Amino acid sequence: MKTILTNAMRLSGNNEKIPCEILIIDDEIVKIAEKIEEKSANIIDCEQQLVVPGFVDVHVHLREPGGEAKETIETGTSSAARGGYTTVCAMPNTRPTPDSVEVLEKINHLIEKNAVIRVLPYASITQRLLGDTLTDMPKLKESGAFAFTDDGVGVQSADMMLQAMQKASDINMPIVAHCEENTLIHGGVMHEGKVSKELGLPGIPNICESVQIARDVLLAEATGCHYHVCHVSTKESVRVIRDAKKAGIKVTAEVTPHHLLLDETAITEDDANLKMNPPLRSQQDKDALIEGLLDGTIDFIATDHAPHTEEEKAQGMKVAPFGIVGFETAFSLLHTHFVKKEIFTLQQLIDWMTIKPAKVFNLPYGKLEEGQKADLTVLNLDSEHKINKQEFVSLGKNTPFDNQLVIGKPIKTIYNGTLVYEGEK
Ligand code: DOR
Ligand code: ZN
């Protein structure tokens, strides 16, 4: 099948927008030119809007199997498509956990049946994420595991992490780590700092995350493993990662939109839509994350899209589960608060949502070039609208950003040459 994207704009290397048309045959970008003369093709009129590579998110929770009241592969990927994403990597804290070939194959089957964009599933590092028995990594790799992670919990034993990294390194697979030292959580439900004291809520200190990252970068050095840190939230973590990179250790890291946008002072009342793990930290931490992203210490942005039901989130800060949804607000919020304010260039933001995560994980996506997969997102950079959680395709409405005025949004998403989302301009 032939498709042409007409009347499009694309980013040139120096942040300028230049007109272009794109010929897609089946699932491949075949030609990019100012004008394409081609008869009998399916036309997608881009109405002078910007075409960028489809977004890549390596940290998402799709909940299926086992958590279908929160999200399914179908609703989660449709939500991702509405957010401009064409590739997402699904975390293994489902029920059951993909800790065996049998479960991973079942998940692959569900993805094949229900996903509207590409889903690459993680397998777990340890059985049932319990931290005491390693999974069969070579077999899971053969069955299509994207990488290994126990996201949702930290791997507590240094020896278990050492063994995991040795095994992963032998088969050239990354270890992706949610870093949290259980003896330092102290029953916390938010960042330990001035706001937790004011609200009388138990706090999670910065060291809960950073000590585990410090341990792990040394294990990565000892094993040569590619070690990727999930959702970095503290200034100490940024420093440890920066130093590890300087020492030549194979460490990479991601940050979420919410940790870049908000700090603890956003929590003014008992609202669990501001409860996530790691928690919103201090303003100094937030500033260090932005600096880390700008200087390359942090490699890219990932949402940690974590849907929960309204009933669960209505239980308040102390009881509700950790996590917020991210797909349908990520681009608009980051564009509004960082690109429009000239803290990031548009090219930087797009790179952190496309080519950077793809490169870190050796994925052949995230590029707008001839010969690449036809995964494309069309952005209206001028649309002003209010975020309305009732319009989310995700079953999760757990966002702290409802009603916020934003500028810019994805208006079309093309995955493998097929239009999978089209919204109002
Ligand atoms: O906020 C979070 N939610 N952090 C995690 O690590 C897990 C996630 C979830 O699964 O809900
Ligand atoms: Zn996590």
GROMACS .gro file of C-alpha atoms and ligand atoms in nm:
model
  437
    1MET     CA    1   0.000   0.000   0.000
    2LYS     CA    2   0.121   0.350  -0.090
    3THR     CA    3   0.058   0.649   0.135
    4ILE     CA    4   0.177   1.007   0.097
    5LEU     CA    5   0.193   1.260   0.377
    6THR     CA    6   0.136   1.588   0.195
    7ASN     CA    7   0.179   1.949   0.312
    8ALA     CA    8   0.399   1.852   0.602
    9MET     CA    9   0.685   2.033   0.773
   10ARG     CA   10   0.988   1.868   0.926
   11LEU     CA   11   1.269   1.984   1.152
   12SER     CA   12   1.598   2.054   0.981
   13GLY     CA   13   1.910   2.001   1.191
   14ASN     CA   14   1.919   2.362   1.309
   15ASN     CA   15   1.569   2.378   1.455
   16GLU     CA   16   1.412   2.529   1.146
   17LYS     CA   17   1.098   2.389   0.991
   18ILE     CA   18   1.112   2.300   0.624
   19PRO     CA   19   0.831   2.181   0.398
   20CYS     CA   20   0.826   1.818   0.297
   21GLU     CA   21   0.618   1.529   0.168
   22ILE     CA   22   0.673   1.168   0.266
   23LEU     CA   23   0.609   0.859   0.058
   24ILE     CA   24   0.537   0.545   0.255
   25ILE     CA   25   0.516   0.204   0.094
   26ASP     CA   26   0.369  -0.054   0.328
   27ASP     CA   27   0.553   0.003   0.657
   28GLU     CA   28   0.857   0.187   0.523
   29ILE     CA   29   0.949   0.551   0.460
   30VAL     CA   30   1.058   0.533   0.096
   31LYS     CA   31   1.104   0.896   0.003
   32ILE     CA   32   1.121   1.235   0.173
   33ALA     CA   33   1.116   1.532  -0.066
   34GLU     CA   34   0.974   1.879  -0.098
   35LYS     CA   35   0.712   1.753  -0.342
   36ILE     CA   36   0.621   1.397  -0.431
   37GLU     CA   37   0.438   1.325  -0.757
   38GLU     CA   38   0.280   0.986  -0.721
   39LYS     CA   39  -0.047   0.868  -0.859
   40SER     CA   40  -0.293   0.645  -0.680
   41ALA     CA   41  -0.166   0.679  -0.328
   42ASN     CA   42  -0.361   0.716  -0.010
   43ILE     CA   43  -0.321   1.082   0.100
   44ILE     CA   44  -0.275   1.204   0.456
   45ASP     CA   45  -0.291   1.585   0.448
   46CYS     CA   46  -0.073   1.727   0.725
   47GLU     CA   47  -0.208   2.082   0.683
   48GLN     CA   48   0.136   2.248   0.728
   49GLN     CA   49   0.190   2.078   1.063
   50LEU     CA   50   0.517   1.927   1.187
   51VAL     CA   51   0.602   1.561   1.128
   52VAL     CA   52   0.843   1.396   1.371
   53PRO     CA   53   0.940   1.033   1.435
   54GLY     CA   54   0.683   0.841   1.641
   55PHE     CA   55   0.761   0.872   2.012
   56VAL     CA   56   0.934   0.588   2.195
   57ASP     CA   57   0.857   0.524   2.564
   58VAL     CA   58   1.061   0.254   2.736
   59HIS     CA   59   0.880   0.275   3.070
   60VAL     CA   60   0.507   0.204   3.068
   61HIS     CA   61   0.259  -0.003   3.267
   62LEU     CA   62  -0.012  -0.160   3.052
   63ARG     CA   63  -0.147  -0.374   3.341
   64GLU     CA   64  -0.265  -0.667   3.130
   65PRO     CA   65  -0.270  -0.948   3.232
   66GLY     CA   66  -0.415  -0.920   3.581
   67GLY     CA   67  -0.489  -0.549   3.615
   68GLU     CA   68  -0.752  -0.496   3.344
   69ALA     CA   69  -0.961  -0.264   3.564
   70LYS     CA   70  -0.672  -0.015   3.552
   71GLU     CA   71  -0.575  -0.057   3.184
   72THR     CA   72  -0.557  -0.315   2.906
   73ILE     CA   73  -0.312  -0.356   2.622
   74GLU     CA   74  -0.578  -0.217   2.392
   75THR     CA   75  -0.666   0.092   2.600
   76GLY     CA   76  -0.305   0.154   2.699
   77THR     CA   77  -0.172   0.143   2.345
   78SER     CA   78  -0.463   0.353   2.216
   79SER     CA   79  -0.380   0.608   2.485
   80ALA     CA   80  -0.014   0.595   2.381
   81ALA     CA   81  -0.112   0.649   2.016
   82ARG     CA   82  -0.315   0.955   2.122
   83GLY     CA   83   0.000   1.082   2.292
   84GLY     CA   84   0.206   1.039   1.973
   85TYR     CA   85   0.381   0.716   2.074
   86THR     CA   86   0.446   0.432   1.830
   87THR     CA   87   0.675   0.212   2.041
   88VAL     CA   88   0.632   0.138   2.413
   89CYS     CA   89   0.808  -0.107   2.642
   90ALA     CA   90   0.576  -0.276   2.890
   91MET     CA   91   0.685  -0.326   3.250
   92PRO     CA   92   0.656  -0.676   3.399
   93ASN     CA   93   0.468  -0.598   3.721
   94THR     CA   94   0.159  -0.770   3.582
   95ARG     CA   95  -0.017  -1.073   3.728
   96PRO     CA   96   0.132  -1.311   3.638
   97THR     CA   97   0.480  -1.164   3.595
   98PRO     CA   98   0.665  -1.250   3.274
   99ASP     CA   99   0.929  -1.448   3.463
  100SER     CA  100   0.895  -1.759   3.245
  101VAL     CA  101   0.882  -1.827   2.874
  102GLU     CA  102   0.525  -1.947   2.915
  103VAL     CA  103   0.398  -1.618   3.061
  104LEU     CA  104   0.605  -1.407   2.822
  105GLU     CA  105   0.460  -1.595   2.527
  106LYS     CA  106   0.110  -1.542   2.660
  107ILE     CA  107   0.181  -1.168   2.685
  108ASN     CA  108   0.328  -1.165   2.333
  109HIS     CA  109   0.008  -1.325   2.212
  110LEU     CA  110  -0.207  -1.061   2.385
  111ILE     CA  111   0.009  -0.788   2.231
  112GLU     CA  112  -0.028  -0.938   1.885
  113LYS     CA  113  -0.403  -0.951   1.929
  114ASN     CA  114  -0.476  -0.621   2.103
  115ALA     CA  115  -0.199  -0.363   2.063
  116VAL     CA  116  -0.251  -0.075   1.819
  117ILE     CA  117   0.118   0.025   1.828
  118ARG     CA  118   0.443  -0.165   1.888
  119VAL     CA  119   0.478  -0.310   2.238
  120LEU     CA  120   0.808  -0.460   2.350
  121PRO     CA  121   0.763  -0.653   2.674
  122TYR     CA  122   1.016  -0.662   2.955
  123ALA     CA  123   1.082  -0.984   3.144
  124SER     CA  124   1.159  -0.974   3.514
  125ILE     CA  125   1.504  -1.006   3.672
  126THR     CA  126   1.375  -1.228   3.952
  127GLN     CA  127   1.086  -1.471   3.990
  128ARG     CA  128   0.764  -1.286   4.077
  129LEU     CA  129   0.974  -0.971   4.138
  130LEU     CA  130   1.056  -1.114   4.480
  131GLY     CA  131   1.428  -1.058   4.454
  132ASP     CA  132   1.543  -1.406   4.550
  133THR     CA  133   1.560  -1.628   4.238
  134LEU     CA  134   1.689  -1.519   3.899
  135THR     CA  135   1.480  -1.582   3.588
  136ASP     CA  136   1.614  -1.782   3.292
  137MET     CA  137   1.745  -1.479   3.104
  138PRO     CA  138   1.879  -1.654   2.790
  139LYS     CA  139   1.546  -1.831   2.732
  140LEU     CA  140   1.348  -1.512   2.796
  141LYS     CA  141   1.571  -1.325   2.554
  142GLU     CA  142   1.501  -1.590   2.289
  143SER     CA  143   1.127  -1.545   2.350
  144GLY     CA  144   1.150  -1.175   2.278
  145ALA     CA  145   1.215  -1.004   2.612
  146PHE     CA  146   1.311  -0.641   2.549
  147ALA     CA  147   1.530  -0.617   2.861
  148PHE     CA  148   1.518  -0.724   3.226
  149THR     CA  149   1.372  -0.527   3.515
  150ASP     CA  150   1.193  -0.573   3.848
  151ASP     CA  151   1.033  -0.228   3.811
  152GLY     CA  152   0.797  -0.144   4.094
  153VAL     CA  153   1.052  -0.267   4.345
  154GLY     CA  154   1.428  -0.247   4.389
  155VAL     CA  155   1.650  -0.556   4.383
  156GLN     CA  156   1.755  -0.560   4.748
  157SER     CA  157   2.047  -0.802   4.753
  158ALA     CA  158   2.375  -0.680   4.606
  159ASP     CA  159   2.469  -1.039   4.526
  160MET     CA  160   2.141  -1.097   4.338
  161MET     CA  161   2.202  -0.779   4.135
  162LEU     CA  162   2.562  -0.887   4.070
  163GLN     CA  163   2.446  -1.225   3.939
  164ALA     CA  164   2.174  -1.060   3.730
  165MET     CA  165   2.422  -0.821   3.572
  166GLN     CA  166   2.671  -1.102   3.504
  167LYS     CA  167   2.404  -1.310   3.330
  168ALA     CA  168   2.261  -1.013   3.138
  169SER     CA  169   2.607  -0.904   3.029
  170ASP     CA  170   2.687  -1.255   2.901
  171ILE     CA  171   2.390  -1.239   2.667
  172ASN     CA  172   2.430  -0.870   2.583
  173MET     CA  173   2.106  -0.755   2.746
  174PRO     CA  174   2.048  -0.448   2.963
  175ILE     CA  175   1.944  -0.445   3.329
  176VAL     CA  176   1.684  -0.173   3.386
  177ALA     CA  177   1.652  -0.076   3.750
  178HIS     CA  178   1.390   0.078   3.974
  179CYS     CA  179   1.618   0.185   4.258
  180GLU     CA  180   1.474   0.173   4.606
  181GLU     CA  181   1.647   0.048   4.921
  182ASN     CA  182   1.366  -0.105   5.127
  183THR     CA  183   1.528  -0.034   5.466
  184LEU     CA  184   1.522   0.338   5.383
  185ILE     CA  185   1.160   0.371   5.267
  186HIS     CA  186   1.051   0.427   5.628
  187GLY     CA  187   0.686   0.371   5.535
  188GLY     CA  188   0.696   0.689   5.327
  189VAL     CA  189   0.424   0.797   5.088
  190MET     CA  190   0.586   1.118   4.959
  191HIS     CA  191   0.924   1.292   4.954
  192GLU     CA  192   1.079   1.340   5.299
  193GLY     CA  193   1.117   1.715   5.327
  194LYS     CA  194   0.946   2.032   5.436
  195VAL     CA  195   0.608   1.949   5.281
  196SER     CA  196   0.588   1.599   5.432
  197LYS     CA  197   0.652   1.756   5.772
  198GLU     CA  198   0.385   2.022   5.719
  199LEU     CA  199   0.129   1.766   5.606
  200GLY     CA  200   0.230   1.513   5.870
  201LEU     CA  201   0.282   1.241   5.611
  202PRO     CA  202   0.565   0.986   5.630
  203GLY     CA  203   0.852   1.072   5.392
  204ILE     CA  204   1.082   0.876   5.160
  205PRO     CA  205   1.435   1.021   5.181
  206ASN     CA  206   1.652   1.089   4.874
  207ILE     CA  207   1.907   0.826   4.984
  208CYS     CA  208   1.645   0.556   4.944
  209GLU     CA  209   1.707   0.587   4.569
  210SER     CA  210   2.063   0.716   4.543
  211VAL     CA  211   2.236   0.454   4.760
  212GLN     CA  212   2.108   0.177   4.537
  213ILE     CA  213   2.220   0.356   4.222
  214ALA     CA  214   2.565   0.404   4.379
  215ARG     CA  215   2.583   0.030   4.457
  216ASP     CA  216   2.463  -0.066   4.112
  217VAL     CA  217   2.701   0.149   3.908
  218LEU     CA  218   2.987  -0.029   4.085
  219LEU     CA  219   2.829  -0.366   4.003
  220ALA     CA  220   2.790  -0.251   3.643
  221GLU     CA  221   3.158  -0.158   3.639
  222ALA     CA  222   3.252  -0.499   3.776
  223THR     CA  223   3.040  -0.689   3.523
  224GLY     CA  224   3.051  -0.467   3.213
  225CYS     CA  225   2.671  -0.482   3.203
  226HIS     CA  226   2.462  -0.207   3.042
  227TYR     CA  227   2.283  -0.068   3.345
  228HIS     CA  228   1.986   0.165   3.290
  229VAL     CA  229   1.835   0.366   3.577
  230CYS     CA  230   1.458   0.421   3.574
  231HIS     CA  231   1.287   0.747   3.672
  232VAL     CA  232   1.578   0.931   3.837
  233SER     CA  233   1.440   1.172   4.097
  234THR     CA  234   1.718   1.308   4.320
  235LYS     CA  235   2.016   1.540   4.280
  236GLU     CA  236   2.244   1.281   4.444
  237SER     CA  237   2.135   1.021   4.188
  238VAL     CA  238   2.220   1.262   3.906
  239ARG     CA  239   2.564   1.319   4.059
  240VAL     CA  240   2.635   0.947   4.099
  241ILE     CA  241   2.530   0.880   3.738
  242ARG     CA  242   2.736   1.173   3.610
  243ASP     CA  243   3.045   1.045   3.794
  244ALA     CA  244   2.985   0.688   3.672
  245LYS     CA  245   2.961   0.806   3.312
  246LYS     CA  246   3.285   1.000   3.357
  247ALA     CA  247   3.448   0.681   3.485
  248GLY     CA  248   3.346   0.504   3.165
  249ILE     CA  249   3.082   0.280   3.325
  250LYS     CA  250   2.805   0.170   3.089
  251VAL     CA  251   2.519   0.350   3.267
  252THR     CA  252   2.220   0.527   3.112
  253ALA     CA  253   1.921   0.696   3.274
  254GLU     CA  254   1.573   0.831   3.217
  255VAL     CA  255   1.357   1.098   3.380
  256THR     CA  256   0.978   1.136   3.377
  257PRO     CA  257   0.782   1.445   3.269
  258HIS     CA  258   0.633   1.479   3.618
  259HIS     CA  259   0.971   1.488   3.791
  260LEU     CA  260   1.083   1.760   3.547
  261LEU     CA  261   0.763   1.960   3.590
  262LEU     CA  262   0.665   1.935   3.955
  263ASP     CA  263   0.821   1.933   4.300
  264GLU     CA  264   0.695   1.856   4.650
  265THR     CA  265   0.528   2.197   4.680
  266ALA     CA  266   0.266   2.079   4.428
  267ILE     CA  267   0.126   1.867   4.713
  268THR     CA  268  -0.095   2.105   4.906
  269GLU     CA  269  -0.363   1.860   5.016
  270ASP     CA  270  -0.430   1.490   5.051
  271ASP     CA  271  -0.454   1.418   4.675
  272ALA     CA  272  -0.321   1.080   4.562
  273ASN     CA  273  -0.299   1.203   4.201
  274LEU     CA  274   0.029   1.350   4.323
  275LYS     CA  275   0.147   1.019   4.468
  276MET     CA  276   0.402   0.830   4.265
  277ASN     CA  277   0.718   0.633   4.321
  278PRO     CA  278   0.975   0.782   4.326
  279PRO     CA  279   0.793   1.081   4.473
  280LEU     CA  280   0.800   1.445   4.362
  281ARG     CA  281   1.116   1.576   4.527
  282SER     CA  282   1.247   1.920   4.626
  283GLN     CA  283   1.298   2.210   4.390
  284GLN     CA  284   1.677   2.155   4.402
  285ASP     CA  285   1.624   1.796   4.296
  286LYS     CA  286   1.400   1.904   4.009
  287ASP     CA  287   1.658   2.160   3.896
  288ALA     CA  288   1.930   1.892   3.905
  289LEU     CA  289   1.718   1.665   3.683
  290ILE     CA  290   1.676   1.941   3.424
  291GLU     CA  291   2.048   2.015   3.438
  292GLY     CA  292   2.127   1.644   3.410
  293LEU     CA  293   1.907   1.607   3.105
  294LEU     CA  294   2.063   1.913   2.941
  295ASP     CA  295   2.421   1.798   3.003
  296GLY     CA  296   2.359   1.439   2.889
  297THR     CA  297   2.384   1.273   3.231
  298ILE     CA  298   2.020   1.173   3.186
  299ASP     CA  299   1.973   1.025   2.840
  300PHE     CA  300   1.602   1.068   2.768
  301ILE     CA  301   1.245   1.105   2.890
  302ALA     CA  302   1.007   0.817   2.973
  303THR     CA  303   0.656   0.858   3.115
  304ASP     CA  304   0.623   0.576   3.371
  305HIS     CA  305   0.256   0.573   3.259
  306ALA     CA  306   0.098   0.405   3.563
  307PRO     CA  307  -0.282   0.387   3.548
  308HIS     CA  308  -0.490   0.310   3.858
  309THR     CA  309  -0.866   0.316   3.916
  310GLU     CA  310  -1.043   0.619   4.059
  311GLU     CA  311  -1.154   0.414   4.360
  312GLU     CA  312  -0.796   0.321   4.437
  313LYS     CA  313  -0.674   0.679   4.403
  314ALA     CA  314  -0.965   0.813   4.610
  315GLN     CA  315  -0.815   0.643   4.915
  316GLY     CA  316  -0.577   0.935   4.972
  317MET     CA  317  -0.201   0.973   5.004
  318LYS     CA  318  -0.156   0.720   5.282
  319VAL     CA  319  -0.336   0.425   5.120
  320ALA     CA  320  -0.365   0.479   4.742
  321PRO     CA  321  -0.118   0.302   4.512
  322PHE     CA  322   0.176   0.495   4.365
  323GLY     CA  323   0.163   0.617   4.003
  324ILE     CA  324   0.010   0.858   3.752
  325VAL     CA  325  -0.080   0.830   3.383
  326GLY     CA  326   0.147   0.999   3.132
  327PHE     CA  327   0.091   0.920   2.765
  328GLU     CA  328  -0.175   1.177   2.680
  329THR     CA  329  -0.012   1.474   2.852
  330ALA     CA  330   0.363   1.422   2.808
  331PHE     CA  331   0.430   1.610   2.485
  332SER     CA  332   0.186   1.897   2.552
  333LEU     CA  333   0.321   1.963   2.901
  334LEU     CA  334   0.689   1.942   2.808
  335HIS     CA  335   0.636   2.158   2.501
  336THR     CA  336   0.446   2.419   2.702
  337HIS     CA  337   0.675   2.439   3.003
  338PHE     CA  338   1.017   2.380   2.848
  339VAL     CA  339   1.014   2.452   2.474
  340LYS     CA  340   0.785   2.756   2.482
  341LYS     CA  341   0.995   2.893   2.771
  342GLU     CA  342   1.315   2.825   2.573
  343ILE     CA  343   1.467   2.594   2.833
  344PHE     CA  344   1.476   2.310   2.577
  345THR     CA  345   1.479   2.343   2.202
  346LEU     CA  346   1.205   2.161   2.017
  347GLN     CA  347   1.471   1.937   1.859
  348GLN     CA  348   1.605   1.842   2.203
  349LEU     CA  349   1.259   1.751   2.329
  350ILE     CA  350   1.182   1.544   2.020
  351ASP     CA  351   1.519   1.368   2.044
  352TRP     CA  352   1.461   1.280   2.411
  353MET     CA  353   1.128   1.124   2.311
  354THR     CA  354   1.248   0.940   1.998
  355ILE     CA  355   1.605   0.877   1.884
  356LYS     CA  356   1.770   0.897   2.228
  357PRO     CA  357   1.575   0.611   2.391
  358ALA     CA  358   1.597   0.414   2.065
  359LYS     CA  359   1.976   0.450   2.056
  360VAL     CA  360   2.025   0.358   2.421
  361PHE     CA  361   1.843   0.030   2.361
  362ASN     CA  362   1.963  -0.033   2.004
  363LEU     CA  363   1.612  -0.009   1.862
  364PRO     CA  364   1.581   0.061   1.488
  365TYR     CA  365   1.317   0.333   1.545
  366GLY     CA  366   1.297   0.702   1.623
  367LYS     CA  367   1.434   0.840   1.295
  368LEU     CA  368   1.262   1.032   1.018
  369GLU     CA  369   1.472   0.902   0.728
  370GLU     CA  370   1.428   0.712   0.406
  371GLY     CA  371   1.451   0.338   0.468
  372GLN     CA  372   1.319   0.366   0.824
  373LYS     CA  373   0.995   0.223   0.962
  374ALA     CA  374   0.699   0.448   0.886
  375ASP     CA  375   0.634   0.542   1.251
  376LEU     CA  376   0.542   0.910   1.245
  377THR     CA  377   0.369   1.167   1.461
  378VAL     CA  378   0.214   1.491   1.338
  379LEU     CA  379   0.220   1.774   1.592
  380ASN     CA  380   0.017   2.091   1.603
  381LEU     CA  381   0.251   2.320   1.796
  382ASP     CA  382   0.007   2.609   1.826
  383SER     CA  383  -0.309   2.445   1.954
  384GLU     CA  384  -0.410   2.584   2.292
  385HIS     CA  385  -0.626   2.352   2.494
  386LYS     CA  386  -0.706   2.244   2.844
  387ILE     CA  387  -0.608   1.895   2.954
  388ASN     CA  388  -0.931   1.709   3.019
  389LYS     CA  389  -0.887   1.372   3.183
  390GLN     CA  390  -1.237   1.267   3.081
  391GLU     CA  391  -1.112   1.272   2.721
  392PHE     CA  392  -0.827   1.030   2.797
  393VAL     CA  393  -0.844   0.705   2.608
  394SER     CA  394  -0.655   0.548   2.897
  395LEU     CA  395  -0.875   0.386   3.160
  396GLY     CA  396  -0.654   0.568   3.411
  397LYS     CA  397  -0.769   0.921   3.490
  398ASN     CA  398  -0.508   0.960   3.764
  399THR     CA  399  -0.331   1.278   3.659
  400PRO     CA  400  -0.238   1.590   3.856
  401PHE     CA  401  -0.250   1.793   3.534
  402ASP     CA  402  -0.627   1.797   3.470
  403ASN     CA  403  -0.760   2.137   3.356
  404GLN     CA  404  -0.415   2.277   3.285
  405LEU     CA  405  -0.381   2.499   2.983
  406VAL     CA  406  -0.122   2.367   2.737
  407ILE     CA  407   0.010   2.457   2.394
  408GLY     CA  408   0.076   2.192   2.131
  409LYS     CA  409  -0.042   1.835   2.086
  410PRO     CA  410  -0.012   1.529   1.863
  411ILE     CA  411  -0.287   1.529   1.601
  412LYS     CA  412  -0.203   1.219   1.396
  413THR     CA  413  -0.006   0.905   1.475
  414ILE     CA  414   0.110   0.670   1.203
  415TYR     CA  415   0.241   0.331   1.305
  416ASN     CA  416   0.395   0.093   1.053
  417GLY     CA  417   0.250   0.305   0.772
  418THR     CA  418  -0.105   0.300   0.913
  419LEU     CA  419  -0.292   0.592   1.069
  420VAL     CA  420  -0.370   0.469   1.422
  421TYR     CA  421  -0.478   0.799   1.578
  422GLU     CA  422  -0.632   1.113   1.438
  423GLY     CA  423  -0.753   1.395   1.658
  424GLU     CA  424  -0.887   1.746   1.616
  425LYS     CA  425  -0.639   1.993   1.478
  426DOR     O1  426   0.460   0.528   4.063
  426DOR     C1  427   0.485   0.414   4.031
  426DOR     N1  428   0.390   0.333   3.981
  426DOR     N2  429   0.609   0.372   4.044
  426DOR     C2  430   0.642   0.244   4.023
  426DOR     O2  431   0.756   0.211   4.040
  426DOR     C3  432   0.540   0.145   3.987
  426DOR     C4  433   0.425   0.209   3.921
  426DOR     C5  434   0.305   0.120   3.912
  426DOR     O3  435   0.318   0.004   3.868
  426DOR     O4  436   0.195   0.165   3.945
  427ZN      ZN  437   0.957   0.218   3.893
   0.00000   0.00000   0.00000
